[in-house]
Amino acid sequence: MPHLVPLLIRGINNLSDARYCAGMGADKLTFVLDPTLPGHLDTKTVKELASWIAGVELIGEFGQLSAYEINALSTECALDAVLLRHPRTNEELAEIAPPVYIEIAAESLAAVQFLPDSVAGLVIELPETIAAETTAALVPIASSRPLWLGPGLHPQRARELASQLHLAGLSFPAGDEVKPGLRDFDQLEAVFEALEID
């Protein structure tokens, strides 16, 4: 089902989320592949989850691993792109083979101007309350770079951002199963529904 903007679901760690989000029309799913990050998955698990879904881009999330390690894991898991939790030097970025998304802290928006144009997209997870100047600073960024905003699991806020800003898409967190095969999707479902095209 079409949404106002493409949707990126971060931190998939179970089959219930992977299949639900792919089925509900998410465009991109991320898996945390860096062993130094909380909630990371091994390559065997990522490949197994990926084998059950189709029609979505698969993205690996990384912290401080080297470009060489990122490339190796990306190849092994057949990733479409990578999401870096921290900016890198332009030299490091040039060594990473897949397209690169970079997460930028909402309070560090000035750093955006130093990122090379080769970056596939910027991901900014917004705080619970957004200062007016932050919203104002997002407008030129959204107009000049592919910007993915994370409004949290707030349906109304998500719809407002999708309507007000020229976004590449919105980013939402995946969740955890209560037990294998059992998962409460109420919050995600509310977000998906709020963003459906009327």
mmCIF file of N, CA, C and O in Angstrom, residues 12 21 43 78 80 96 111 115 122-123 151 153 175 177 181:
data_model
loop_
_atom_site.group_PDB
_atom_site.id
_atom_site.type_symbol
_atom_site.label_atom_id
_atom_site.label_comp_id
_atom_site.label_asym_id
_atom_site.label_seq_id
_atom_site.Cartn_x
_atom_site.Cartn_y
_atom_site.Cartn_z
ATOM 1 N N ILE A 12 15.766 -4.392 12.683
ATOM 2 C CA ILE A 12 14.999 -5.640 12.584
ATOM 3 C C ILE A 12 15.808 -6.762 13.249
ATOM 4 O O ILE A 12 16.987 -6.950 12.943
ATOM 5 N N CYS A 21 6.765 -5.771 8.368
ATOM 6 C CA CYS A 21 7.141 -4.470 7.784
ATOM 7 C C CYS A 21 7.232 -4.552 6.258
ATOM 8 O O CYS A 21 6.795 -3.642 5.556
ATOM 9 N N THR A 43 25.779 -12.804 10.995
ATOM 10 C CA THR A 43 25.462 -12.838 9.562
ATOM 11 C C THR A 43 24.501 -13.974 9.228
ATOM 12 O O THR A 43 23.645 -13.833 8.353
ATOM 13 N N ALA A 78 24.721 -9.730 1.329
ATOM 14 C CA ALA A 78 24.097 -9.171 0.115
ATOM 15 C C ALA A 78 23.299 -7.902 0.421
ATOM 16 O O ALA A 78 22.137 -7.754 0.024
ATOM 17 N N ASP A 80 22.070 -4.004 0.344
ATOM 18 C CA ASP A 80 21.888 -2.981 -0.689
ATOM 19 C C ASP A 80 22.584 -1.677 -0.323
ATOM 20 O O ASP A 80 22.894 -0.860 -1.188
ATOM 21 N N ILE A 96 34.175 2.549 1.260
ATOM 22 C CA ILE A 96 33.016 1.690 1.536
ATOM 23 C C ILE A 96 32.271 1.447 0.234
ATOM 24 O O ILE A 96 31.846 2.386 -0.436
ATOM 25 N N ALA A 111 26.990 19.730 10.889
ATOM 26 C CA ALA A 111 27.950 18.783 10.300
ATOM 27 C C ALA A 111 27.544 18.359 8.899
ATOM 28 O O ALA A 111 28.382 17.883 8.112
ATOM 29 N N LEU A 115 29.581 16.861 4.670
ATOM 30 C CA LEU A 115 29.475 15.519 4.117
ATOM 31 C C LEU A 115 29.527 15.560 2.589
ATOM 32 O O LEU A 115 28.944 16.451 1.976
ATOM 33 N N LEU A 122 20.794 10.997 4.611
ATOM 34 C CA LEU A 122 21.054 11.336 6.004
ATOM 35 C C LEU A 122 19.879 10.859 6.844
ATOM 36 O O LEU A 122 18.723 10.994 6.437
ATOM 37 N N VAL A 123 20.179 10.294 7.997
ATOM 38 C CA VAL A 123 19.134 9.823 8.903
ATOM 39 C C VAL A 123 19.251 10.619 10.202
ATOM 40 O O VAL A 123 20.318 10.652 10.821
ATOM 41 N N PRO A 151 10.644 10.258 13.615
ATOM 42 C CA PRO A 151 9.791 10.981 14.564
ATOM 43 C C PRO A 151 9.385 10.146 15.774
ATOM 44 O O PRO A 151 8.545 10.571 16.560
ATOM 45 N N LEU A 153 7.543 6.658 17.346
ATOM 46 C CA LEU A 153 6.290 6.001 16.943
ATOM 47 C C LEU A 153 5.090 6.902 17.228
ATOM 48 O O LEU A 153 4.190 6.572 17.999
ATOM 49 N N GLY A 175 10.818 -3.515 16.720
ATOM 50 C CA GLY A 175 10.645 -3.863 18.127
ATOM 51 C C GLY A 175 11.146 -5.261 18.419
ATOM 52 O O GLY A 175 11.847 -5.866 17.607
ATOM 53 N N GLU A 177 10.132 -9.245 19.846
ATOM 54 C CA GLU A 177 9.046 -10.193 20.045
ATOM 55 C C GLU A 177 8.839 -10.418 21.547
ATOM 56 O O GLU A 177 9.794 -10.412 22.320
ATOM 57 N N GLY A 181 7.692 -15.563 17.555
ATOM 58 C CA GLY A 181 6.452 -15.578 16.791
ATOM 59 C C GLY A 181 5.344 -14.709 17.346
ATOM 60 O O GLY A 181 4.290 -14.554 16.721
#
